[in-house]
Coordinates of C-alpha atoms (C1' of nucleotides) in Angstrom, one line a residue:
Chain A
M6 CA -0.1 -0.1 0.1
K7 CA 1.1 3.2 -0.9
T8 CA 1.2 5.3 2.1
L9 CA 3.3 8.4 1.6
R10 CA 3.1 10.4 4.9
V11 CA 1.3 13.9 4.0
P12 CA 3.4 16.8 5.6
E13 CA 1.3 18.8 8.1
A14 CA 2.0 22.2 6.0
T15 CA 0.3 20.5 2.9
V16 CA -2.8 19.7 5.1
T17 CA -2.8 23.5 6.3
R18 CA -2.5 24.4 2.8
L19 CA -5.4 22.3 1.6
S20 CA -7.4 23.4 4.0
I21 CA -6.8 27.1 2.4
Y22 CA -7.1 25.9 -1.0
S23 CA -10.5 24.3 0.1
R24 CA -11.9 27.6 1.2
F25 CA -10.5 29.5 -1.9
L26 CA -12.2 27.0 -4.0
E27 CA -15.7 27.5 -1.9
R28 CA -15.4 31.1 -2.9
L29 CA -14.4 30.8 -6.6
D30 CA -17.5 28.2 -6.7
K31 CA -19.7 30.7 -5.1
N32 CA -18.9 33.4 -7.6
G33 CA -19.6 31.0 -10.5
V34 CA -15.8 30.1 -11.4
T35 CA -16.1 26.6 -13.0
T36 CA -12.6 25.8 -14.1
V37 CA -9.4 26.7 -12.3
S38 CA -5.6 26.4 -12.9
S39 CA -2.9 25.8 -10.4
G40 CA -1.7 28.9 -11.0
D41 CA -4.7 30.6 -10.1
I42 CA -5.2 28.9 -7.2
A43 CA -1.7 29.7 -6.4
E44 CA -2.4 33.4 -6.7
G45 CA -5.3 33.6 -4.7
V46 CA -3.7 32.3 -1.7
G47 CA -0.2 32.8 -2.2
V48 CA 1.9 30.0 -2.8
S49 CA 3.8 28.5 -6.0
P50 CA 1.7 26.7 -8.7
A51 CA 4.4 23.8 -8.2
Q52 CA 3.3 23.9 -4.4
V53 CA -0.3 23.5 -5.5
R54 CA 0.3 20.6 -7.9
K55 CA 2.5 18.9 -5.5
D56 CA -0.1 19.1 -2.6
L57 CA -3.1 17.7 -4.7
A58 CA -0.8 14.7 -6.1
Y59 CA -0.4 13.5 -2.4
F60 CA -4.1 12.5 -2.8
G61 CA -4.7 11.7 -6.4
E62 CA -5.1 13.2 -9.9
F63 CA -7.7 15.5 -9.8
G64 CA -6.9 17.8 -13.0
T65 CA -7.1 17.7 -16.8
R66 CA -3.8 18.4 -18.3
G67 CA -4.0 21.6 -20.7
V68 CA -7.3 22.7 -19.2
G69 CA -7.0 22.7 -15.1
Y70 CA -9.2 21.8 -12.4
N71 CA -13.0 21.7 -11.9
V72 CA -14.0 24.0 -9.3
K73 CA -16.7 22.1 -8.3
D74 CA -15.1 18.7 -8.1
L75 CA -11.8 20.0 -6.7
M76 CA -13.8 21.7 -3.8
K77 CA -15.8 18.3 -3.1
Y78 CA -12.5 16.5 -3.1
T79 CA -10.5 18.4 -0.7
L80 CA -13.4 18.8 1.6
R81 CA -13.7 15.0 1.6
I82 CA -9.9 14.4 2.0
L83 CA -10.1 17.2 5.1
G84 CA -12.9 14.9 6.5
L85 CA -15.2 17.8 6.0
D86 CA -17.8 16.0 3.8
K87 CA -19.7 15.2 7.3
S88 CA -20.0 17.8 10.1
W89 CA -18.6 17.8 13.4
S90 CA -20.0 18.2 17.0
L91 CA -17.8 20.4 19.1
L92 CA -17.5 20.6 23.0
L93 CA -16.3 23.8 24.3
V94 CA -14.8 24.6 27.7
G95 CA -14.2 28.0 28.9
A96 CA -17.1 30.4 28.7
G97 CA -15.1 33.7 29.2
N98 CA -14.7 36.0 26.3
L99 CA -12.8 34.0 24.1
G100 CA -15.3 30.9 24.4
F101 CA -18.1 33.5 23.6
A102 CA -16.4 34.6 20.6
L103 CA -15.9 31.1 19.2
C104 CA -19.5 30.3 20.1
T105 CA -20.6 32.8 17.7
Y106 CA -17.8 32.5 15.0
K107 CA -19.5 31.9 11.8
G108 CA -16.1 30.5 10.3
F109 CA -16.6 27.3 12.0
N110 CA -20.2 27.0 10.8
M111 CA -19.3 27.5 7.4
R112 CA -16.9 24.7 7.2
G113 CA -19.7 22.0 8.9
F114 CA -18.4 22.5 12.8
T115 CA -20.9 23.2 15.2
I116 CA -20.5 23.8 19.0
K117 CA -22.9 21.9 20.6
A118 CA -22.6 22.7 24.2
V119 CA -20.5 25.0 26.4
F120 CA -19.0 24.2 29.7
D121 CA -17.5 26.3 32.4
N122 CA -17.5 25.3 36.4
H123 CA -17.1 29.2 37.7
P124 CA -20.6 29.4 39.2
T125 CA -21.4 32.9 37.7
K126 CA -20.8 31.5 34.3
V127 CA -23.1 28.6 34.5
G128 CA -26.6 29.1 33.5
K129 CA -25.5 32.1 31.6
Q130 CA -26.9 32.2 27.8
I131 CA -24.7 32.0 24.9
G132 CA -26.7 32.1 21.8
D133 CA -29.0 29.5 22.0
L134 CA -26.6 27.4 24.6
E135 CA -26.9 27.3 28.2
V136 CA -23.4 27.2 29.9
Q137 CA -23.4 24.1 31.6
S138 CA -21.1 22.7 34.7
L139 CA -18.4 20.4 33.7
D140 CA -20.2 17.8 35.7
S141 CA -22.5 17.2 32.4
F142 CA -19.3 17.0 30.1
E143 CA -19.1 13.1 29.9
N144 CA -23.1 13.0 29.3
M145 CA -22.5 15.4 26.3
V146 CA -19.8 13.6 24.6
E147 CA -22.3 10.6 24.7
K148 CA -25.3 12.3 23.4
Y149 CA -23.5 14.3 20.7
D150 CA -21.0 11.6 20.0
A151 CA -18.4 14.1 20.1
K152 CA -14.9 13.5 19.2
I153 CA -13.4 16.8 19.3
G154 CA -13.1 19.2 22.2
I155 CA -11.8 23.2 22.5
I156 CA -10.3 24.6 25.6
A157 CA -10.8 28.2 25.9
V158 CA -10.0 28.7 29.7
P159 CA -7.0 30.2 31.5
P160 CA -3.6 28.5 31.3
K161 CA -3.9 26.9 35.1
A162 CA -7.1 24.9 34.3
A163 CA -6.4 24.1 31.0
Q164 CA -4.2 20.6 31.8
E165 CA -7.2 19.6 34.0
V166 CA -10.0 20.0 31.3
A167 CA -7.5 18.4 28.8
D168 CA -7.3 15.5 31.3
L169 CA -11.5 15.1 31.5
M170 CA -11.3 15.2 27.8
V171 CA -9.2 12.5 27.4
K172 CA -10.9 10.4 30.1
T173 CA -14.4 11.0 28.6
G174 CA -13.2 9.6 25.2
L175 CA -12.5 12.4 23.0
K176 CA -10.2 11.9 20.2
A177 CA -9.2 15.4 19.5
I178 CA -8.4 18.9 21.5
L179 CA -7.9 22.3 20.3
N180 CA -6.1 24.4 22.6
F181 CA -6.4 28.1 23.0
A182 CA -4.9 28.3 26.3
P183 CA -1.1 29.1 26.1
V184 CA 0.4 26.2 27.9
A185 CA 1.7 22.9 26.6
L186 CA -0.7 20.0 27.3
N187 CA 0.0 16.3 28.3
I188 CA -2.1 14.4 26.3
P189 CA -1.6 10.6 25.1
D190 CA -0.5 9.9 21.7
N191 CA -3.9 8.5 20.7
V192 CA -5.5 11.9 21.1
E193 CA -4.8 14.5 18.6
L194 CA -3.6 18.1 19.9
R195 CA -3.1 21.3 18.1
N196 CA -2.7 24.9 19.6
V197 CA -3.7 28.1 18.5
D198 CA -1.6 30.5 20.4
L199 CA -2.8 34.2 20.2
S200 CA 0.4 35.9 20.9
V201 CA 2.6 33.7 19.1
K202 CA 2.0 35.5 15.8
L203 CA 2.2 38.7 17.4
E204 CA 5.7 38.1 18.5
I205 CA 6.9 36.8 15.0
L206 CA 5.7 39.9 14.0
T207 CA 7.7 42.1 16.6
F208 CA 10.8 39.8 16.2
N209 CA 10.7 40.9 12.5
L210 CA 10.1 44.3 13.2
G211 CA 12.9 44.5 15.5
F212 CA 15.2 42.6 13.2
H213 CA 14.5 45.0 10.2
E214 CA 15.1 48.1 12.1
A215 CA 18.5 46.4 13.2
E216 CA 19.4 45.9 9.6
N217 CA 18.8 49.8 8.5
I218 CA 21.6 50.8 11.5
Chain B
M69 CA 28.8 40.0 9.4
K70 CA 27.4 36.8 10.6
T71 CA 23.8 37.2 9.3
L72 CA 22.6 33.8 9.6
R73 CA 18.9 33.5 8.7
V74 CA 16.7 32.6 11.4
P75 CA 13.9 30.1 10.7
E76 CA 10.4 30.9 11.4
A77 CA 9.8 27.8 13.5
T78 CA 12.8 29.1 15.6
V79 CA 11.3 32.2 16.4
T80 CA 7.8 30.5 17.2
R81 CA 9.5 28.3 19.5
L82 CA 11.5 31.3 21.1
S83 CA 8.1 32.7 22.1
I84 CA 7.1 29.5 23.7
Y85 CA 10.3 29.0 25.5
S86 CA 10.3 32.7 26.6
R87 CA 6.7 32.1 28.2
F88 CA 8.0 29.1 29.9
L89 CA 10.8 30.7 31.4
E90 CA 8.5 33.2 32.6
R91 CA 6.4 30.4 34.4
L92 CA 9.6 29.0 36.3
D93 CA 10.8 32.3 37.2
K94 CA 7.4 33.1 38.7
N95 CA 7.8 29.8 40.4
G96 CA 11.0 30.6 41.9
V97 CA 13.1 28.5 39.5
T98 CA 16.5 29.9 39.1
T99 CA 18.3 27.1 37.0
V100 CA 16.9 25.3 33.9
S101 CA 18.8 23.1 31.4
S102 CA 18.0 22.6 27.6
G103 CA 16.3 19.0 28.6
D104 CA 14.0 20.7 31.4
I105 CA 12.9 23.6 28.8
A106 CA 12.5 20.7 26.4
E107 CA 10.3 18.8 28.3
G108 CA 8.2 21.6 29.4
V109 CA 7.3 22.8 25.9
G110 CA 7.4 19.3 24.3
V111 CA 10.6 19.8 21.8
S112 CA 13.9 18.1 22.0
P113 CA 17.1 19.5 24.1
A114 CA 18.9 19.4 20.8
Q115 CA 16.0 21.7 19.2
V116 CA 16.3 23.9 22.4
R117 CA 19.7 24.7 22.3
K118 CA 20.0 24.9 18.3
D119 CA 17.5 27.7 18.6
L120 CA 19.2 29.8 21.3
A121 CA 22.4 29.1 19.2
Y122 CA 20.9 31.5 16.6
F123 CA 21.5 34.4 19.0
G124 CA 24.3 33.6 20.9
E125 CA 25.7 31.8 24.2
F126 CA 23.3 32.2 26.9
G127 CA 24.4 29.0 29.3
T128 CA 27.0 27.4 31.3
R129 CA 28.3 23.8 30.1
G130 CA 28.1 21.7 32.7
V131 CA 25.1 23.8 34.6
G132 CA 22.6 25.1 32.4
Y133 CA 20.8 28.3 32.3
N134 CA 19.9 31.1 34.4
V135 CA 16.0 31.5 34.5
K136 CA 15.9 35.3 34.6
D137 CA 18.9 35.9 32.6
L138 CA 17.5 33.6 29.7
M139 CA 14.0 35.0 30.1
K140 CA 15.2 38.6 29.6
Y141 CA 17.4 37.6 26.6
T142 CA 14.3 35.9 24.9
L143 CA 12.0 38.6 25.5
R144 CA 14.7 41.2 24.2
I145 CA 15.2 38.9 21.0
L146 CA 11.5 38.8 20.5
G147 CA 11.3 42.7 20.7
L148 CA 9.3 42.5 23.8
D149 CA 11.7 44.5 26.0
K150 CA 9.3 47.1 25.2
S151 CA 5.5 47.5 25.0
W152 CA 3.6 47.7 21.8
S153 CA 0.8 49.6 20.7
L154 CA -1.8 47.8 19.0
L155 CA -5.0 49.0 16.8
L156 CA -7.9 46.7 16.4
V157 CA -10.2 47.0 13.4
G158 CA -13.5 44.9 14.1
A159 CA -15.7 45.2 17.2
G160 CA -17.6 42.1 16.9
N161 CA -17.0 39.0 19.3
L162 CA -13.9 38.3 18.3
G163 CA -12.5 41.6 18.5
F164 CA -14.4 42.0 21.8
A165 CA -12.5 38.8 23.1
L166 CA -9.1 40.3 21.7
C167 CA -9.7 43.2 23.6
T168 CA -10.3 41.5 26.9
Y169 CA -7.8 38.9 26.1
K170 CA -5.2 38.5 29.0
G171 CA -2.6 36.8 27.2
F172 CA -1.8 40.0 25.0
N173 CA -1.1 42.3 28.2
M174 CA 0.8 39.7 30.0
R175 CA 3.4 40.0 26.7
G176 CA 3.6 43.7 26.5
F177 CA 0.8 44.2 23.9
T178 CA -2.0 47.0 24.6
I179 CA -4.9 47.5 22.4
K180 CA -5.3 51.1 22.5
A181 CA -8.2 51.9 20.2
V182 CA -11.0 49.6 18.4
F183 CA -12.6 50.6 15.3
D184 CA -15.8 49.4 13.2
N185 CA -17.5 51.3 10.7
H186 CA -20.9 49.6 11.4
P187 CA -23.0 52.4 12.9
T188 CA -24.5 50.2 15.7
K189 CA -21.1 49.4 16.4
V190 CA -19.4 52.9 16.7
G191 CA -19.4 54.5 20.2
K192 CA -20.2 51.1 21.9
Q193 CA -17.9 50.8 24.9
I194 CA -15.6 47.8 25.1
G195 CA -13.7 47.7 28.5
D196 CA -12.5 51.2 28.5
L197 CA -12.2 51.9 25.0
E198 CA -14.9 53.3 22.9
V199 CA -15.4 52.0 19.6
Q200 CA -14.3 54.5 17.0
S201 CA -15.1 55.0 13.1
L202 CA -12.7 54.0 10.8
D203 CA -12.3 57.9 9.9
S204 CA -10.2 58.4 12.8
F205 CA -8.0 55.6 12.2
E206 CA -5.0 57.7 10.5
N207 CA -5.1 59.9 13.9
M208 CA -4.7 56.9 16.2
V209 CA -1.7 55.6 14.3
E210 CA 0.0 59.1 15.0
K211 CA -1.1 59.3 18.4
Y212 CA -0.1 55.8 19.5
D213 CA 2.9 55.5 17.4
A214 CA 1.3 52.3 16.4
K215 CA 3.2 50.0 14.3
I216 CA 0.7 47.0 14.4
G217 CA -2.7 46.5 13.4
I218 CA -5.4 43.7 14.0
I219 CA -8.1 42.7 11.5
A220 CA -11.0 41.0 13.1
V221 CA -13.5 42.0 10.5
P222 CA -15.8 39.5 8.3
P223 CA -13.6 38.3 5.3
K224 CA -15.0 40.8 2.6
A225 CA -13.9 43.9 4.5
A226 CA -10.5 42.6 5.3
Q227 CA -8.7 43.8 2.5
E228 CA -10.0 47.1 2.5
V229 CA -9.0 47.4 6.0
A230 CA -5.4 46.0 5.3
D231 CA -5.1 48.7 2.3
L232 CA -6.0 51.4 5.2
M233 CA -3.3 49.9 7.5
V234 CA -0.5 50.0 5.0
K235 CA -1.5 53.4 3.9
T236 CA -1.7 55.1 7.5
G237 CA 2.0 53.5 7.8
L238 CA 1.4 50.5 10.2
K239 CA 4.8 48.1 9.6
A240 CA 2.9 44.8 10.7
I241 CA -0.5 43.1 10.5
L242 CA -2.1 40.4 12.4
N243 CA -5.3 39.2 10.4
F244 CA -7.7 36.8 11.7
A245 CA -10.0 37.1 8.8
P246 CA -10.2 33.9 6.6
V247 CA -8.6 35.3 3.7
A248 CA -5.1 36.0 1.8
L249 CA -4.6 39.6 2.1
N250 CA -2.7 41.7 -0.7
I251 CA 0.2 43.2 1.0
P252 CA 3.5 45.2 0.2
D253 CA 6.7 43.3 0.8
N254 CA 7.8 45.7 3.7
V255 CA 4.8 45.3 5.9
E256 CA 4.6 42.1 8.1
L257 CA 1.7 39.9 7.5
R258 CA 0.8 37.0 9.6
N259 CA -2.7 35.3 9.8
V260 CA -4.6 33.3 12.6
D261 CA -6.9 30.9 11.1
L262 CA -9.4 29.7 13.8
S263 CA -10.5 26.9 11.5
V264 CA -7.3 25.7 9.7
K265 CA -6.1 24.0 12.9
L266 CA -9.3 22.3 13.6
E267 CA -9.3 20.9 9.8
I268 CA -6.0 19.5 10.5
L269 CA -7.7 17.6 13.5
T270 CA -10.6 16.1 11.3
F271 CA -8.1 14.9 8.4
N272 CA -5.9 13.3 11.1
L273 CA -9.0 11.6 12.6
G274 CA -10.2 10.6 9.2
F275 CA -7.0 9.3 8.3
H276 CA -6.4 6.8 11.5
E277 CA -9.8 5.6 10.8
A278 CA -8.8 4.7 7.4
E279 CA -5.6 3.1 8.6
N280 CA -7.8 0.6 10.7
I281 CA -9.9 -0.6 7.7
Chain C
dT201 C1' 38.2 14.8 39.4
dA202 C1' 33.7 12.9 37.8
dG203 C1' 29.5 14.2 36.3
dA204 C1' 26.8 17.1 33.6
dT205 C1' 25.4 20.1 30.2
dT206 C1' 26.5 23.5 27.0
dG207 C1' 27.6 25.0 22.2
dT208 C1' 28.5 23.1 17.5
dT209 C1' 29.5 20.3 13.7
dA210 C1' 28.1 16.7 10.6
dA211 C1' 24.6 13.4 9.2
dT212 C1' 19.9 12.8 8.3
dC213 C1' 15.5 13.8 7.1
dG214 C1' 12.0 16.4 5.0
dA215 C1' 10.0 19.8 2.2
dT216 C1' 10.3 23.0 -1.5
dT217 C1' 11.2 24.3 -6.3
dA218 C1' 12.3 23.8 -11.2
dA219 C1' 12.0 21.3 -14.9
dC220 C1' 9.7 18.7 -18.1
dA221 C1' 7.4 14.9 -20.3
dA222 C1' 2.6 13.6 -20.9
dT223 C1' -1.4 14.8 -22.7
dC224 C1' -5.7 17.6 -23.0
Chain D
dT250 C1' -1.4 21.3 -35.0
dA251 C1' -0.2 24.8 -31.3
dG252 C1' -0.7 26.2 -26.6
dA253 C1' -1.5 25.3 -22.1
dT254 C1' -1.2 23.1 -18.1
dT255 C1' -1.2 18.8 -15.5
dG256 C1' 1.5 15.2 -12.8
dT257 C1' 5.9 13.9 -11.3
dT258 C1' 11.0 13.3 -11.1
dA259 C1' 15.1 14.8 -9.9
dA260 C1' 17.5 18.8 -7.7
dT261 C1' 17.7 22.2 -4.4
dC262 C1' 17.3 24.0 -0.2
dG263 C1' 16.5 24.0 4.7
dA264 C1' 15.5 22.4 9.2
dT265 C1' 15.8 18.7 12.5
dT266 C1' 18.4 15.2 14.8
dA267 C1' 22.5 13.0 16.7
dA268 C1' 27.0 13.1 18.1
dC269 C1' 30.7 14.8 20.9
dA270 C1' 34.5 17.9 22.4
dA271 C1' 34.7 21.8 25.1
dT272 C1' 34.1 23.0 29.7
dC273 C1' 31.8 24.2 34.2

DNA sequence: TAGATTGTTAATCGATTAACAATC
DNA sequence: TAGATTGTTAATCGATTAACAATC
């Protein structure tokens, strides 16, 4: 069996191509070349073709790719041909923003329940969800057959929440708390760190200034 | 001159080491080895030493690193030995969450002004900031000597906001809108894409299932 | 001194880029 | 057919890992 390991960078770009293709499709574009995609998302045409080649042959030489087809293929590859139930822990401002974030729904993600252990938060309404105590977490995992949890609690509480998610059988965690979590290998973990990218910017700003001296 | 290009991955990790060192320092730890750091943030000891070696020799053989010193060095390298003024455009839920996000302040970032062009948003209070119309953007860039802008508007409005930021002289942009922005080379741009990492998770979940068949 | 740990070099690994034959 | 564009291979580039001399 041909089990070529797919670089994570390729998956990241695939997600971006996929969204770009949705936009083209919405605008009525029917055919697209690797060069068009490359220009639209800011990579090289060779990169686009190489990335797609990990998964099959989707284009026609001399012509390009059918937008609707390629869009569907990329969505399927990413696992987005079905919808995903998310459980969110942390009903602070970030949790609230994530609950109402349109970008998730547009890609087939639905936050089914929000949890927080702070007494002032429990019972609060966020959109059409009522914030629940963590006591009901396990029940909700079952009820919604959830596989993915989102952590949006302060750093100190994050590991405890992660442990709960692992214990209750979630298979993947998206962590917004700026700490390194300890998680068994069979659970997927990715971190979104809101300030790291900002620090890359300040690093680069400082560096450029230094070069001018 | 020794101008070794620093990989962006190294800068990213440096930001993470830096925060870990702050935590150690707060806990009263005075000395740390590359192995300790590696374990704390989930990389290899060799990686830690290699990353630091881009910037100098900060440790003592046989001993390790002085926590407080290394913390200060990493902060300085990242440009965080001074504070940074941020201008945020987009007073939706995400903008609100970013305004109140503690993680920024803890690293020396302060959002000085929030902007939105929607009539229902202008004048609204977010913490101690009043949402302003974009008409005052240029004035605020000057007033706060801002170098960095944050975009937290819907995808369709993002390019227009980016153009304004470039025109008014900002040097770096952190973009939360899920679109590829067109920006001149002399302005730094980084994107935080909230759903891409989620899609890496679903990709990996699907892939693992397939392997079991 | 013996043990520990750094800084650095060389080896390995992996990802990107360039080039081009295949083919519509 | 001529022009365009894919899929794929080979070459290049860059980052990570392993190993170890230096040295506290």
